[in-house]
Short mmCIF file of C-alpha atoms and ligand atoms in Angstrom, two decimals:
data_model
loop_
_atom_site.label_atom_id
_atom_site.label_comp_id
_atom_site.label_asym_id
_atom_site.label_seq_id
_atom_site.Cartn_x
_atom_site.Cartn_y
_atom_site.Cartn_z
CA MET A 30 185.84 167.09 83.72
CA ILE A 31 183.84 169.60 81.70
CA CYS A 32 184.94 173.22 81.50
CA GLY A 33 182.36 175.84 80.55
CA VAL A 34 183.73 178.73 78.50
CA LEU A 35 182.08 182.08 77.87
CA GLY A 36 182.97 182.87 74.28
CA GLY A 37 183.39 180.42 71.42
CA GLY A 38 186.02 182.03 69.18
CA GLN A 39 189.46 180.76 68.20
CA LEU A 40 190.80 180.97 71.75
CA ALA A 41 188.04 178.64 72.96
CA ARG A 42 188.68 176.45 69.92
CA MET A 43 192.36 176.06 70.84
CA LEU A 44 191.44 175.49 74.49
CA ALA A 45 189.10 172.70 73.38
CA LEU A 46 191.79 171.08 71.23
CA ALA A 47 194.21 171.21 74.18
CA GLY A 48 191.60 169.76 76.52
CA HIS A 49 190.89 166.59 74.52
CA PRO A 50 194.06 164.64 75.43
CA LEU A 51 193.59 165.58 79.10
CA GLY A 52 190.03 164.30 79.11
CA ILE A 53 188.73 167.84 79.66
CA GLY A 54 185.70 168.56 77.50
CA LEU A 55 184.49 172.07 76.71
CA VAL A 56 181.00 173.55 76.61
CA VAL A 57 181.14 177.00 75.05
CA LEU A 58 178.48 179.67 75.21
CA ASP A 59 178.47 182.13 72.33
CA PRO A 60 175.80 184.34 70.76
CA SER A 61 176.75 183.14 67.25
CA PRO A 62 175.70 179.73 65.91
CA GLU A 63 178.83 179.93 63.71
CA ALA A 64 181.22 180.24 66.68
CA CYS A 65 184.41 178.56 65.48
CA ALA A 66 184.86 176.50 68.67
CA GLY A 67 181.51 174.86 67.85
CA PRO A 68 182.93 171.97 65.78
CA VAL A 69 185.31 170.89 68.57
CA ALA A 70 183.15 171.60 71.65
CA THR A 71 179.53 171.52 72.78
CA LEU A 72 178.06 174.85 71.69
CA VAL A 73 175.31 176.66 73.56
CA THR A 74 174.03 179.49 71.35
CA SER A 75 172.76 182.35 73.49
CA PRO A 76 173.44 185.93 74.53
CA TYR A 77 175.87 186.07 77.46
CA ASP A 78 173.33 187.61 79.77
CA ASP A 79 170.52 185.08 79.39
CA PRO A 80 170.09 183.56 82.89
CA ALA A 81 168.45 180.39 81.54
CA ALA A 82 171.39 179.70 79.17
CA LEU A 83 173.86 180.42 81.98
CA ASP A 84 171.98 177.93 84.15
CA ASP A 85 172.23 175.34 81.35
CA LEU A 86 175.96 175.98 81.12
CA ALA A 87 176.36 175.62 84.88
CA ALA A 88 174.42 172.36 84.84
CA MET A 89 176.77 170.89 82.20
CA ALA A 90 180.11 172.15 83.53
CA ASP A 91 182.40 171.52 86.51
CA CYS A 92 184.14 174.89 86.29
CA ILE A 93 183.85 178.08 84.26
CA THR A 94 186.34 180.24 82.42
CA PHE A 95 186.13 182.84 79.63
CA GLU A 96 188.02 183.58 76.43
CA PHE A 97 187.57 187.33 76.25
CA GLU A 98 187.27 190.17 78.71
CA ASN A 99 184.10 191.73 77.39
CA VAL A 100 181.74 189.15 78.86
CA PRO A 101 179.20 190.97 81.03
CA PRO A 102 180.52 190.83 84.63
CA LEU A 103 176.98 189.94 85.76
CA ALA A 104 177.17 186.69 83.76
CA LEU A 105 180.17 185.59 85.82
CA GLU A 106 178.53 186.75 89.06
CA HIS A 107 175.51 184.65 88.15
CA LEU A 108 177.69 181.56 87.69
CA LYS A 109 180.05 182.21 90.60
CA GLY A 110 177.73 181.03 93.34
CA ARG A 111 177.14 177.75 91.52
CA LEU A 112 180.58 176.50 90.52
CA PRO A 113 184.23 177.62 90.47
CA VAL A 114 184.87 180.55 88.10
CA TYR A 115 188.49 181.20 87.07
CA PRO A 116 189.90 183.80 86.69
CA SER A 117 187.67 185.35 89.33
CA PRO A 118 185.06 187.99 88.45
CA GLU A 119 187.12 190.43 90.57
CA ALA A 120 190.23 189.81 88.43
CA LEU A 121 188.15 190.27 85.29
CA ALA A 122 186.71 193.53 86.62
CA VAL A 123 190.25 194.95 86.95
CA ALA A 124 191.58 193.62 83.65
CA ARG A 125 188.65 194.85 81.55
CA ASP A 126 188.97 198.44 82.76
CA ARG A 127 192.05 200.43 81.76
CA LEU A 128 191.71 202.79 84.73
CA ARG A 129 191.63 199.97 87.27
CA GLU A 130 194.60 198.34 85.51
CA LYS A 131 196.63 201.52 85.73
CA ARG A 132 195.79 201.93 89.42
CA LEU A 133 196.83 198.34 90.04
CA PHE A 134 200.18 198.85 88.27
CA GLU A 135 200.80 201.96 90.40
CA ARG A 136 199.82 200.26 93.62
CA LEU A 137 202.18 197.36 92.88
CA GLY A 138 205.06 199.69 91.92
CA ILE A 139 205.02 198.63 88.26
CA PRO A 140 205.96 201.53 85.93
CA THR A 141 203.17 202.59 83.57
CA ALA A 142 202.41 205.61 81.36
CA ALA A 143 201.13 208.83 82.98
CA TYR A 144 197.34 208.86 82.75
CA ALA A 145 194.16 210.64 83.73
CA PRO A 146 190.54 209.48 83.71
CA VAL A 147 188.40 211.76 81.52
CA THR A 148 184.72 211.87 80.68
CA ARG A 149 184.03 215.51 79.74
CA PRO A 150 185.86 217.74 77.21
CA GLU A 151 187.03 220.12 79.99
CA GLU A 152 188.63 217.17 81.77
CA LEU A 153 190.38 216.20 78.55
CA ASP A 154 191.76 219.74 78.20
CA ALA A 155 193.02 219.74 81.79
CA ALA A 156 194.54 216.27 81.41
CA LEU A 157 196.31 217.27 78.18
CA GLU A 158 197.71 220.29 80.00
CA ARG A 159 199.21 218.01 82.61
CA ILE A 160 200.26 215.02 80.49
CA GLY A 161 201.29 216.89 77.33
CA ARG A 162 201.27 215.78 73.71
CA PRO A 163 201.48 213.37 72.02
CA ALA A 164 198.93 211.45 74.02
CA LEU A 165 196.34 208.75 73.42
CA LEU A 166 192.70 208.81 74.42
CA LYS A 167 191.39 205.29 75.06
CA THR A 168 188.00 204.01 76.12
CA ARG A 169 188.22 202.51 79.60
CA THR A 170 186.42 199.33 78.54
CA LEU A 171 185.54 197.37 75.41
CA GLY A 172 188.58 198.46 73.36
CA TYR A 173 190.54 195.81 71.47
CA ASP A 174 192.95 195.53 68.55
CA GLY A 175 193.52 199.31 68.67
CA LYS A 176 189.79 200.11 68.51
CA GLY A 177 188.45 202.82 70.81
CA GLN A 178 191.69 204.83 70.64
CA TRP A 179 192.36 208.38 69.43
CA PRO A 180 195.92 209.72 69.12
CA ILE A 181 196.27 213.39 70.02
CA ARG A 182 199.27 215.02 68.36
CA ASP A 183 197.84 218.36 67.21
CA ALA A 184 194.83 220.68 67.57
CA GLY A 185 192.86 218.80 64.89
CA GLU A 186 193.27 215.47 66.66
CA ARG A 187 192.42 217.11 69.95
CA ALA A 188 189.13 218.35 68.47
CA ALA A 189 188.43 214.85 67.09
CA ALA A 190 189.15 213.31 70.50
CA ARG A 191 186.89 215.86 72.23
CA ALA A 192 184.09 214.92 69.83
CA ALA A 193 184.73 211.17 70.29
CA LEU A 194 184.56 211.54 74.06
CA ASP A 195 180.83 212.20 74.06
CA GLY A 196 180.41 211.47 77.77
CA ARG A 197 182.18 208.11 77.54
CA HIS A 198 184.46 206.95 80.31
CA CYS A 199 187.94 207.23 78.88
CA LEU A 200 191.56 207.42 79.89
CA LEU A 201 194.11 209.87 78.56
CA GLU A 202 197.52 208.28 78.40
CA ALA A 203 200.95 209.74 77.71
CA TRP A 204 202.54 208.49 74.51
CA VAL A 205 205.30 206.04 75.37
CA PRO A 206 208.34 206.24 73.07
CA PHE A 207 208.91 202.51 72.97
CA GLU A 208 211.70 200.56 71.27
CA ARG A 209 209.72 197.36 71.09
CA GLU A 210 206.66 195.70 72.57
CA VAL A 211 206.79 192.50 74.61
CA SER A 212 204.28 190.45 76.52
CA LEU A 213 204.55 188.05 79.39
CA ILE A 214 202.31 185.01 79.39
CA ALA A 215 201.96 183.99 83.02
CA VAL A 216 199.90 181.27 84.64
CA ARG A 217 198.88 180.57 88.22
CA ALA A 218 197.38 177.35 89.52
CA ARG A 219 194.63 177.00 92.12
CA ASP A 220 197.29 176.12 94.74
CA GLY A 221 199.19 179.36 94.01
CA ALA A 222 202.02 177.84 91.91
CA CYS A 223 203.13 180.32 89.22
CA ALA A 224 204.87 179.72 85.90
CA PHE A 225 206.03 182.07 83.18
CA TYR A 226 206.80 181.58 79.50
CA PRO A 227 209.75 183.23 77.80
CA LEU A 228 208.87 186.78 76.79
CA SER A 229 207.10 187.26 73.51
CA GLU A 230 208.19 190.14 71.26
CA ASN A 231 205.25 191.55 69.32
CA LEU A 232 204.78 193.61 66.17
CA HIS A 233 201.41 195.23 65.50
CA ARG A 234 199.98 196.68 62.37
CA GLN A 235 196.95 198.97 62.50
CA GLY A 236 196.54 197.96 66.14
CA ILE A 237 196.36 194.23 65.31
CA LEU A 238 199.07 191.76 66.28
CA ARG A 239 200.92 190.67 63.16
CA LEU A 240 204.00 188.84 64.41
CA ALA A 241 205.07 187.40 67.77
CA ARG A 242 208.46 185.83 68.44
CA SER A 243 209.53 183.85 71.47
CA ARG A 244 212.48 185.47 73.22
CA PRO A 245 214.09 182.84 75.43
CA GLY A 246 216.81 184.49 77.51
CA ASP A 247 215.59 188.08 77.01
CA PRO A 248 217.36 190.15 79.70
CA LEU A 249 214.06 191.88 80.57
CA SER A 250 212.45 188.58 81.47
CA ALA A 251 213.31 188.78 85.18
CA ALA A 252 211.72 192.23 85.58
CA ALA A 253 208.64 191.16 83.62
CA ARG A 254 208.25 188.01 85.70
CA ALA A 255 208.62 189.93 88.97
CA ALA A 256 205.84 192.28 87.87
CA GLY A 257 203.71 189.37 86.63
CA ARG A 258 204.08 187.52 89.92
CA ARG A 259 203.01 190.58 91.91
CA ILE A 260 199.88 190.93 89.77
CA LEU A 261 198.99 187.23 89.91
CA GLU A 262 199.38 187.11 93.66
CA HIS A 263 197.62 190.38 94.34
CA LEU A 264 194.57 189.27 92.32
CA ASP A 265 194.73 185.70 93.72
CA TYR A 266 194.59 184.87 90.03
CA VAL A 267 193.93 181.41 88.57
CA GLY A 268 194.59 180.71 84.88
CA VAL A 269 196.65 182.36 82.15
CA LEU A 270 197.24 186.12 82.34
CA ALA A 271 198.96 188.16 79.62
CA VAL A 272 200.79 191.34 80.60
CA GLU A 273 201.74 193.67 77.74
CA PHE A 274 204.75 195.94 78.17
CA PHE A 275 206.52 198.64 76.21
CA VAL A 276 210.31 198.40 76.24
CA THR A 277 211.78 201.87 76.67
CA ALA A 278 215.27 203.26 77.29
CA ASP A 279 214.33 203.22 81.00
CA GLY A 280 213.10 199.63 81.03
CA LEU A 281 209.65 198.07 81.02
CA VAL A 282 206.48 200.15 81.08
CA ALA A 283 203.30 198.12 81.63
CA ASN A 284 200.56 198.77 79.09
CA GLU A 285 197.68 196.43 79.77
CA LEU A 286 196.47 193.06 81.03
CA ALA A 287 194.49 190.36 79.25
CA PRO A 288 192.87 187.94 81.72
CA ARG A 289 192.97 184.98 79.33
CA VAL A 290 195.04 183.06 76.83
CA HIS A 291 196.52 185.59 74.43
CA ASN A 292 197.37 185.86 70.74
CA SER A 293 201.00 186.68 71.56
CA GLY A 294 201.25 183.28 73.27
CA HIS A 295 200.05 181.15 70.36
CA TRP A 296 203.65 180.14 69.59
CA THR A 297 203.61 178.15 72.85
CA LEU A 298 201.65 175.46 70.94
CA GLU A 299 204.95 174.40 69.37
CA GLY A 300 207.56 176.52 71.13
CA ALA A 301 207.03 175.46 74.76
CA GLU A 302 206.83 172.19 76.65
CA THR A 303 203.20 172.90 77.56
CA SER A 304 201.05 175.33 75.58
CA GLN A 305 199.29 178.31 77.16
CA PHE A 306 195.98 176.59 76.31
CA GLU A 307 196.83 173.40 78.14
CA ASN A 308 198.21 175.30 81.12
CA HIS A 309 195.11 177.48 81.34
CA LEU A 310 192.94 174.37 81.48
CA ARG A 311 195.26 172.69 83.98
CA ALA A 312 195.03 175.78 86.20
CA VAL A 313 191.27 176.18 86.12
CA ALA A 314 190.70 172.42 86.50
CA GLY A 315 192.89 172.31 89.62
CA LEU A 316 195.62 170.20 87.99
CA PRO A 317 199.39 170.72 88.34
CA LEU A 318 200.87 173.15 85.81
CA GLY A 319 203.05 171.87 82.98
CA SER A 320 206.55 173.10 82.20
CA THR A 321 206.69 176.46 80.43
CA ALA A 322 210.26 175.85 79.24
CA PRO A 323 210.94 176.87 75.64
CA VAL A 324 211.47 174.24 72.96
CA GLY A 325 213.85 176.04 70.60
CA HIS A 326 212.72 179.34 69.09
CA ALA A 327 209.35 180.14 67.60
CA ALA A 328 207.72 182.90 65.56
CA MET A 329 204.02 183.24 64.92
CA VAL A 330 202.37 185.12 62.04
CA ASN A 331 198.67 185.98 62.10
CA PHE A 332 196.55 185.56 58.98
CA ILE A 333 194.09 188.41 58.89
CA GLY A 334 191.22 188.83 56.44
CA GLY A 335 192.25 185.82 54.33
CA LEU A 336 194.27 182.61 54.49
CA PRO A 337 197.31 181.74 52.38
CA ASP A 338 197.57 178.50 50.42
CA PRO A 339 198.14 175.87 53.15
CA ALA A 340 200.56 173.94 50.90
CA ARG A 341 202.87 176.96 50.65
CA VAL A 342 202.87 177.50 54.42
CA LEU A 343 203.50 173.85 55.16
CA ALA A 344 206.30 173.68 52.58
CA LEU A 345 208.38 175.87 54.92
CA PRO A 346 210.50 173.61 57.14
CA GLY A 347 209.34 173.81 60.75
CA ALA A 348 206.04 175.53 59.89
CA HIS A 349 202.79 174.61 61.63
CA LEU A 350 199.41 175.87 60.45
CA HIS A 351 196.39 176.61 62.63
CA THR A 352 193.21 177.63 60.85
CA TYR A 353 190.15 178.69 62.78
CA MET A 354 187.53 177.73 60.18
CA LYS A 355 186.00 181.21 60.25
CA ALA A 356 184.31 182.98 57.35
CA PRO A 357 186.72 185.54 55.82
CA ARG A 358 186.05 189.18 56.62
CA PRO A 359 188.41 192.18 56.36
CA GLY A 360 190.40 192.59 59.57
CA ARG A 361 189.28 189.23 60.96
CA LYS A 362 191.86 186.82 62.41
CA LEU A 363 191.37 183.59 60.44
CA GLY A 364 194.40 181.59 61.45
CA HIS A 365 198.08 181.67 62.23
CA ALA A 366 201.24 179.76 61.48
CA THR A 367 204.23 179.13 63.67
CA LEU A 368 207.80 178.60 62.59
CA HIS A 369 209.73 176.55 65.03
CA GLY A 370 213.38 175.48 65.31
CA GLU A 371 216.84 176.98 65.69
CA ALA A 372 216.78 180.79 66.03
CA ASP A 373 218.79 181.38 62.81
CA GLU A 374 216.59 179.06 60.77
CA VAL A 375 213.39 180.65 62.10
CA GLU A 376 214.68 184.14 61.23
CA ARG A 377 215.81 182.94 57.78
CA LEU A 378 212.36 181.56 56.92
CA LEU A 379 210.29 184.26 58.62
CA PRO A 380 210.26 186.72 55.66
CA GLN A 381 208.74 183.97 53.50
CA LEU A 382 206.00 183.28 56.04
CA LEU A 383 205.34 187.00 56.46
CA ALA A 384 205.06 187.34 52.67
CA LEU A 385 202.50 184.52 52.59
CA GLY A 386 200.59 186.28 55.37
CA GLU A 387 200.83 189.58 53.51
CA GLY A 388 198.38 188.35 50.92
CA SER A 389 195.90 187.89 53.71
CA PHE A 390 195.73 191.60 54.58
P1 LIG B 401 196.37 198.64 73.50
O1 LIG B 401 194.96 198.41 73.05
O2 LIG B 401 196.48 199.47 74.73
O3 LIG B 401 197.17 197.36 73.58
O4 LIG B 401 197.07 199.47 72.33
C1 LIG B 401 197.26 198.95 71.01
C2 LIG B 401 198.60 199.40 70.47
O5 LIG B 401 198.66 200.83 70.42
C3 LIG B 401 199.78 199.01 71.36
O6 LIG B 401 200.19 197.68 71.10
C4 LIG B 401 200.79 200.04 70.96
O7 LIG B 401 201.42 199.70 69.74
C5 LIG B 401 199.97 201.29 70.77
N1 LIG B 401 199.88 202.05 72.05
C6 LIG B 401 198.96 201.89 73.01
N2 LIG B 401 199.18 202.73 74.05
C7 LIG B 401 200.27 203.45 73.73
C8 LIG B 401 201.03 204.47 74.40
N3 LIG B 401 200.66 204.95 75.58
N4 LIG B 401 202.11 204.95 73.76
C9 LIG B 401 202.50 204.49 72.54
N5 LIG B 401 201.84 203.53 71.86
C10 LIG B 401 200.73 203.00 72.44
#
C-alpha cells in the first residue's frame, strides 16, 4: 500500500515513520527539494498545482492524504476522480476557512466565539459595534501559528486592523477570556468507527505551540468528544481531525479545526497505545483503528528555531527526542521531545525540558 501525501514537512515525516512497520509506504509531493520527509519517503518535488506532478503522484499511490490545510483545493479535486482522497476535499474546504468552520460549529450546536465576516473597513466598524472590544481580526484562510491575526483593543489597533484588511476576506471574532486551551485529537475510519485520544492541554507562545500535555481523565473530555463526533459524522470525515477549544468558566468554546495530524497530538507517539500518525494512516488506508488509550502521562515540548544538545534531553528519564532534520531558522519548528511516565515524574522533569527548549527560542 502506497499513500500519497501533499506536503513533505515534519508531519509527513512522522506519518512515513509510522507507516513503515505497517508496510505502508509514502510518496510525498512538496515544492521544496529539502522537504524533511524526503529522507524517509519517496519525494516528488513540484508545486502543488502542477497537473503533471499530480498525475505522477496518482500513478504511484493507492490513496491520497495531506499534511496541511493550505494545499490548493483544486489539487485535491484533480486527484479525487482517480483514487480515494481522505479527508475529503469537502472536509478540507470547511476546515481551511474560518468562516465555514464557525458556521459548522453553530449548525452543530457547538459553542464558539461571536463572529462576523468582514472584507471592507465599514464592515469592520459595524462588526466591532456589535461584537465589542477586545476582538481579534483573522484572515479567513491561510493563517497559522498566530499569523494573519490582529488584536483590536483600542483605537490604534482598530486603525491597524482597518489598514491590514485591505479587501481581504477576514473574520472578526470576540475575544474569549479563556482559562486554558485544549485540543481533541479525533480519528474516524472509512467504516465510520470513531476514536478519541485523551484531551491535550496546550500552551502557546507568540502564537506557536510550546507545550502540550496529555490530560487523561479531564472532566471536559466527554463534552469535547461529543462535539468531535458530531463534526466527524457531519463531514463524513476519514482520518485524524484536531479540534481546538478554549476552556472558559462556561465550558468549552470551539476555536478551530485542523483536518490532519496535529502538533498538539505529537505526545501520542509515546503516550498512547497507537499514535495519531499510525491511526491516520490506518484510517485512510481502510484498516481498523488502533486503541487510543493513554499509556501513562505525557508532555511534549517543541524546539523552535534551534535544537538543544540531544544528550541533555535524553539524559532526562522518560524523555524521547524527535528531530525533523530541518535547517534552523528563527521561528521554525525543528523538533520536539516528549516526557513520558507517571504524572508526578513528568511534572517534576518538565521544567528541565522546558529550560532545554528555551535555548531554542
Ligand atoms: P488560532 O490561529 O485561531 O488557533 O489562534 C492562535 C492563538 O491565538 C490561540 O491558540 C489563542 O491563544 C489565541 N486566540 C485565537 N482566537 C482567540 C480568541 N477569540 N480569543 C482569545 N484568544 C484567541
